[in-house]
Coordinates of C-alpha atoms and ligand atoms in Angstrom, one line a residue:
X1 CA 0.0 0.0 0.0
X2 CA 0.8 3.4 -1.1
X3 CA 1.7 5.9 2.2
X4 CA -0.2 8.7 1.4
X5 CA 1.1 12.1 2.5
X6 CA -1.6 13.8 5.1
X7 CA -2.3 17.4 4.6
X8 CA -0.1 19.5 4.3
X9 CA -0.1 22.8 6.5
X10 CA -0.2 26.2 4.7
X11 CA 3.1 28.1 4.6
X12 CA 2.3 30.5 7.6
X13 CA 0.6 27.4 9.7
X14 CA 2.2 25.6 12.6
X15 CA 4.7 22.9 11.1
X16 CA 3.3 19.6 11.7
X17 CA 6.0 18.3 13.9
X18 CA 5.1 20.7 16.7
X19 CA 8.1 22.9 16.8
X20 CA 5.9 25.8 16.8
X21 CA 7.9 27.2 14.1
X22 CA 6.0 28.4 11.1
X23 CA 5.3 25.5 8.1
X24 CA 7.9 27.4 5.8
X25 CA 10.5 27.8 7.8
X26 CA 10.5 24.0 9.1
X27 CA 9.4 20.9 7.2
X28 CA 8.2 22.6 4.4
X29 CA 10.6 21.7 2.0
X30 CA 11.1 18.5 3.7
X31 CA 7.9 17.2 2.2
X32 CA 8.9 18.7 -1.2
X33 CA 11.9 16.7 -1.3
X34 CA 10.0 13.4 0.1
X35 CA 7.1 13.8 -2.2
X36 CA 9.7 14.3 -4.9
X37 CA 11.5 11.1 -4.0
X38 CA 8.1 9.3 -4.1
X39 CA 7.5 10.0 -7.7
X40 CA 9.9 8.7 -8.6
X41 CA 8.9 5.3 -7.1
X42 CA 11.1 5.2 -3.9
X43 CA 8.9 4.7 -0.9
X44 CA 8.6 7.3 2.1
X45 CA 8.6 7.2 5.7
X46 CA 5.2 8.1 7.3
X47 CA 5.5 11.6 9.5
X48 CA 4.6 9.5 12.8
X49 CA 8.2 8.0 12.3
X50 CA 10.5 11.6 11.8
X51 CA 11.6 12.4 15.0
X52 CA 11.2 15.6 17.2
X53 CA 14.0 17.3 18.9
X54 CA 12.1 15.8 21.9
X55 CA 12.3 12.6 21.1
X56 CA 15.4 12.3 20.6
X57 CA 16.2 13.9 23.6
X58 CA 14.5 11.1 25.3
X59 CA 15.8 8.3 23.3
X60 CA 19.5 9.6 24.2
X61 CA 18.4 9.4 28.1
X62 CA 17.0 5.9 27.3
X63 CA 20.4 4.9 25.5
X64 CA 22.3 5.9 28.5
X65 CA 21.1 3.2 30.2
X66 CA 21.1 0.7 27.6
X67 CA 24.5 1.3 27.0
X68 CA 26.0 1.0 30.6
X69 CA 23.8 -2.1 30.7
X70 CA 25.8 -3.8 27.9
X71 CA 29.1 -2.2 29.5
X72 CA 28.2 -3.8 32.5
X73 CA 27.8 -7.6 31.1
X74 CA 31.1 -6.7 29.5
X75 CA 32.6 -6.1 32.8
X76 CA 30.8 -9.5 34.3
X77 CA 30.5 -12.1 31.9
X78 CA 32.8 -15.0 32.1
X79 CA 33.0 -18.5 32.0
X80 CA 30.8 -20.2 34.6
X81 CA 28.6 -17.4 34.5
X82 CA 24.6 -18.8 33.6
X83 CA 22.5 -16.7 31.6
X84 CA 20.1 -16.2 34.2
X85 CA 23.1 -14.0 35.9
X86 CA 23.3 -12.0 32.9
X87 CA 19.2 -11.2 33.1
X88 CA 19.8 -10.5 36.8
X89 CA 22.2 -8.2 36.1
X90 CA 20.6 -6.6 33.0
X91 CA 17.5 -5.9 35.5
X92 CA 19.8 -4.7 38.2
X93 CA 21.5 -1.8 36.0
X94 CA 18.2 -1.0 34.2
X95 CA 16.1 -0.9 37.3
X96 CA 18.8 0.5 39.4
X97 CA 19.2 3.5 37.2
X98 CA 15.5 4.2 36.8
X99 CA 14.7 2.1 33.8
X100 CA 12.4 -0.7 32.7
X101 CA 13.8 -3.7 30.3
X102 CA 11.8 -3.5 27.5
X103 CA 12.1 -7.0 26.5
X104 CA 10.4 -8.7 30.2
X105 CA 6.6 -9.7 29.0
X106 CA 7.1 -8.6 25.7
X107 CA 4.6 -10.8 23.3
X108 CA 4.9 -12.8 26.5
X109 CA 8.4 -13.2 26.5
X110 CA 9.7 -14.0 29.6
X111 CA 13.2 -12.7 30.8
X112 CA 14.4 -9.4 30.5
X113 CA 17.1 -9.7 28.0
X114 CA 17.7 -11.8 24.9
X115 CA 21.0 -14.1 25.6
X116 CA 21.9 -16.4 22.1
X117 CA 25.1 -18.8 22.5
X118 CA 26.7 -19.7 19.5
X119 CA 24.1 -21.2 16.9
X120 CA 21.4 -19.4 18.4
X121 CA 20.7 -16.8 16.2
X122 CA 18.5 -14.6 18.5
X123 CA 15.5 -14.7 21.0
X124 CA 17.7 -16.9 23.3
X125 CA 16.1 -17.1 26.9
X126 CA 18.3 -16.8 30.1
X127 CA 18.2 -19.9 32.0
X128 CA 19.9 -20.8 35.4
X129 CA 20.8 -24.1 33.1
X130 CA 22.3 -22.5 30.4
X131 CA 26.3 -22.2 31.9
X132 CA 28.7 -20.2 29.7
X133 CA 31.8 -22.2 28.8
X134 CA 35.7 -21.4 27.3
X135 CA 35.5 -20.8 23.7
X136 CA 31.4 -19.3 23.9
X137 CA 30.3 -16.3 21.5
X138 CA 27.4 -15.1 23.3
X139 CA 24.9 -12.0 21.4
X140 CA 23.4 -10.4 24.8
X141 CA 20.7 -8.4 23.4
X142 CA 19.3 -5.5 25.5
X143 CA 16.3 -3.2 25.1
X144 CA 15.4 -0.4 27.8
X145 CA 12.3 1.6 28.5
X146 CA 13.0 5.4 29.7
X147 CA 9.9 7.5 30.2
X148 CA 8.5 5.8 27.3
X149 CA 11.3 6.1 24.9
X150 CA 13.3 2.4 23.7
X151 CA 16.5 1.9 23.1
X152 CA 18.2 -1.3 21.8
X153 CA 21.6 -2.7 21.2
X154 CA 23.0 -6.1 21.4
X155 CA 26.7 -7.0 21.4
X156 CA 29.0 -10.1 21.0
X157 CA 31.0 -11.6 24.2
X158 CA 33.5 -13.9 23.2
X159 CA 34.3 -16.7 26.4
X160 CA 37.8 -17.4 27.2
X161 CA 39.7 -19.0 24.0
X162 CA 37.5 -18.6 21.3
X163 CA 38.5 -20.5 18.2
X164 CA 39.8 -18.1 15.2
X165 CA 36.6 -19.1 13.3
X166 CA 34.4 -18.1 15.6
X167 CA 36.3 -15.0 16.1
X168 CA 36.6 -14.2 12.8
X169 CA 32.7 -14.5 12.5
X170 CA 32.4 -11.9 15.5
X171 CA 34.5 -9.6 14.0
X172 CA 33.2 -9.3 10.5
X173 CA 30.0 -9.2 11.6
X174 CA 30.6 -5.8 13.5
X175 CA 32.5 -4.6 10.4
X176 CA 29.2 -5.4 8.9
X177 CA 27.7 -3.1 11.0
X178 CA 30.2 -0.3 10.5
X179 CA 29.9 -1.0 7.0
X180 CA 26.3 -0.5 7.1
X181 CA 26.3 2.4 9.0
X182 CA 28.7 4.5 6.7
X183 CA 25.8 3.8 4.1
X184 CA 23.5 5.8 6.4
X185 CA 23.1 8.9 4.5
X186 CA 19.8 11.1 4.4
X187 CA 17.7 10.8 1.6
X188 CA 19.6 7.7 -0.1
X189 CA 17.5 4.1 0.6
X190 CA 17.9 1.6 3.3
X191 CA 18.7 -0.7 0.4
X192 CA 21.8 1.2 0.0
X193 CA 22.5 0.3 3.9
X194 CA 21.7 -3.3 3.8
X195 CA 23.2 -4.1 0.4
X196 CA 26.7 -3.3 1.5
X197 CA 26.1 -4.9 4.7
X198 CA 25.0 -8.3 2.8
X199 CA 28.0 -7.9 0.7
X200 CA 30.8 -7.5 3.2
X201 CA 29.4 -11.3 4.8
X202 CA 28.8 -12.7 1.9
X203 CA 32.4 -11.5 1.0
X204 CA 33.7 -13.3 3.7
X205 CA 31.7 -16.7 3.2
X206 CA 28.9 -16.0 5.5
X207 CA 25.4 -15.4 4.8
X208 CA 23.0 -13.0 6.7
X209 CA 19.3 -14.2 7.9
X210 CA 16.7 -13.2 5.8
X211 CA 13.6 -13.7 7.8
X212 CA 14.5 -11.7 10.7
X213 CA 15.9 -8.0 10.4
X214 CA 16.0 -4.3 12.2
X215 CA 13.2 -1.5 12.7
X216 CA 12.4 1.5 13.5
X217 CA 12.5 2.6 17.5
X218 CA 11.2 5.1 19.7
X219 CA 7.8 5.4 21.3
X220 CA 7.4 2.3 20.3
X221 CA 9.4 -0.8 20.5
X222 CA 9.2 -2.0 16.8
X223 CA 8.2 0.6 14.7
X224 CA 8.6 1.5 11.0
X225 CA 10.4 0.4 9.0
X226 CA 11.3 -2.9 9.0
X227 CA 15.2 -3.2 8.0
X228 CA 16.6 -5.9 6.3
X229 CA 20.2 -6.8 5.5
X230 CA 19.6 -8.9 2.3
X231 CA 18.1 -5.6 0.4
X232 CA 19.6 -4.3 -2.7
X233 CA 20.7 -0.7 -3.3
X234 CA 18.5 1.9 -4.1
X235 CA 15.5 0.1 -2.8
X236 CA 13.2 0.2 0.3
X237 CA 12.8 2.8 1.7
X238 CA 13.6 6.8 2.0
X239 CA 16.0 7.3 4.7
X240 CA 15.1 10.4 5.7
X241 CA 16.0 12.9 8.2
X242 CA 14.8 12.7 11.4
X243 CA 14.2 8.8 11.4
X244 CA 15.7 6.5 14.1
X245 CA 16.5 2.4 13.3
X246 CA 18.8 -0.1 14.2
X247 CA 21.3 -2.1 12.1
X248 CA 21.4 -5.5 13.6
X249 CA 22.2 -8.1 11.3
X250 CA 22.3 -11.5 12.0
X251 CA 25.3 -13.4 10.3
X252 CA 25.6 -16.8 10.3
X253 CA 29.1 -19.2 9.4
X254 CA 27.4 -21.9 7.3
X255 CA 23.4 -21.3 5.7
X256 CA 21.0 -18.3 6.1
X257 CA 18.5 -20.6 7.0
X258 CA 17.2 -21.0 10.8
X259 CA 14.8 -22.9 12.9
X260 CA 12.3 -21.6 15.7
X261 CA 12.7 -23.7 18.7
X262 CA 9.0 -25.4 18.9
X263 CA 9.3 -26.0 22.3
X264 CA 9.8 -22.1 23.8
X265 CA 8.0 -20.8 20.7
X266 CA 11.2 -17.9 20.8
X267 CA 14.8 -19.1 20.3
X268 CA 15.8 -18.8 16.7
X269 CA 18.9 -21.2 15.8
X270 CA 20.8 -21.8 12.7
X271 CA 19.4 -24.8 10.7
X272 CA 22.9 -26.1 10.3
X273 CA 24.1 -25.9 13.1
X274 CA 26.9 -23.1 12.7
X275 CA 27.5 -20.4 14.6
X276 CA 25.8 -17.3 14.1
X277 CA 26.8 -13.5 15.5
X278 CA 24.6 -10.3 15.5
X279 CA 25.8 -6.8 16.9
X280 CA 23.1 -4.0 17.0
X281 CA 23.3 -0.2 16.9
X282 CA 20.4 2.3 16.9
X283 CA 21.0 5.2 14.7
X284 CA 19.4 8.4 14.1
X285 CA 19.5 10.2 10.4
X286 CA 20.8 13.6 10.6
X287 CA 20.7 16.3 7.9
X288 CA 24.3 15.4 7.0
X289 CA 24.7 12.3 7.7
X290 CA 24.0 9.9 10.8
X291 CA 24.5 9.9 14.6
X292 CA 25.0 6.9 16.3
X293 CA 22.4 6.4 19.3
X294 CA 23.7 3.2 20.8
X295 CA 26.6 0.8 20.0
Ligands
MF3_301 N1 15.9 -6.8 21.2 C1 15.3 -7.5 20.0 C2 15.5 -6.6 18.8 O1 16.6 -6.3 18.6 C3 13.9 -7.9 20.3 C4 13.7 -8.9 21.3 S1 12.1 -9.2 21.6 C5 12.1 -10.3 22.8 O2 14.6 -6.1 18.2 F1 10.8 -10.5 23.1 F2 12.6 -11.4 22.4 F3 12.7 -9.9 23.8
CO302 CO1 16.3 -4.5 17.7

């Protein structure tokens, strides 16, 4: 379906993204660019997805947290260590500094932070039987609530000696990210993003999941648009200014292909086998370029 630009504001109105600033002097030719961009065929982001100063403002505070979350873990994890630590830490940083972890009852889910070991891909449960052993790659994957504003990020742990394949697949996988990210550039597509992300794994032997991929985030958890890392350039769509999204793909050693477990209905594995790796960042477009939000 066609996204149909809502009415536009007369030149001397209000702007529609409540800066109080008149129409003109604010979004005005925003929407001349965007509606320009949609004739010729490339698809636009709805308004409720451009960003306010405000809410940016609150996604940064939100980030704060999120990120000493993840720096925490860093600090903690080790071998020995179950997952079930790592959610009862997660909860003790979030809470602790005035947070709420988005992911606890989420579509029911029930821990407060996603923990995948090796061929688990993502949506890995903490568990007080899940013990982290010498040469683990572990994606800890951490979303947090701040007066209604998300943030989310996930990052790679690697336990004790981790073999060089394994290591190599952590590595490439946040140049994949990086690689990604330098793609971020307003009013190009997300296409261009996930095109050069898909070719720097694919580069490398790896393949990147297909079924699973980023969104939008802000007042809402998931929001528009949904992001995948398999797109080619110059399609999906606009990335304009003013939009927030993550880049989180998940790259796997051996096939793209993955299996839900049947019996938690949540963790996603590799069908092979293999080991898969994922790093996330949440980044805002900017009108030169892109800030990064969390890492
Ligand atoms: N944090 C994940 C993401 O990157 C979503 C996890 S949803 C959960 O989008 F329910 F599994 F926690
Ligand atoms: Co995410």
């Amino acid at each position: 379906m066609i996204y149909r630009m809502p009415k536009r504001p007369e030149r001397n109105e209000p702007c529609w993204c409540g800066s109080g600033k008149k129409y003109k002097n604010c979004h005005a030719a925003f929407d001349d660019r965007l509606l320009a961009c949609q004739l010729r065929g490339i698809q636009i982001p709805p308004r409720k997805i451009i960003k306010t100063p405000e809410d940016i403002e609150g996604i940064k505070k939100s980030a704060v947290i999120n990120i000493a979350v993840l720096d925490e873990v860093g600090k903690q994890i080790r071998e020995g260590m179950t997952t079930q630590a790592i959610d009862d830490l997660v909860n003790e940083v979030t809470y602790g500094m005035g947070g709420t972890p988005a992911d606890l009852h989420y579509q029911g889910f029930p821990k407060s932070v996603c923990t995948s070991v090796n061929e688990e891909v993502c949506h890995g449960i903490p568990s007080a039987d899940v013990i982290l052993k010498n040469g683990d790659i572990v994606n800890v994957d951490c979303s947090t609530i701040l007066n209604g504003y998300y943030s989310d990020s996930s990052r790679m742990y690697m336990i004790g000696e981790v073999s060089e394949d394994k290591k190599k697949l952590v590595e490439v996988t946040r140049e994949c990210v990086q690689i990604g990210l330098e793609q971020v550039i307003p009013w190009h597509t997300l296409g261009d993003m996930g095109s050069a992300v898909n070719a720097h794994a694919k580069a490398n032997g790896y393949s990147v999941v297909r079924e699973i991929g980023g969104h939008g985030c802000g007042k809402e958890f998931h929001e528009d648009p949904w992001v995948s890392y398999v797109s080619r350039a110059g399609e999906e769509m606009l990335m304009a200014p003013g939009m927030v999204f993550t880049i989180e793909p998940m790259v796997n050693m051996g096939t793209h292909r993955i299996v839900e477990d049947k019996k938690n209905g949540w963790t996603i594995r590799t069908a092979d086998g293999k080991p898969s790796a994922q790093w996330e960042i949440q980044v805002l477009v900017t009108e030169t370029g892109h800030e990064v939000l969390t890492w």
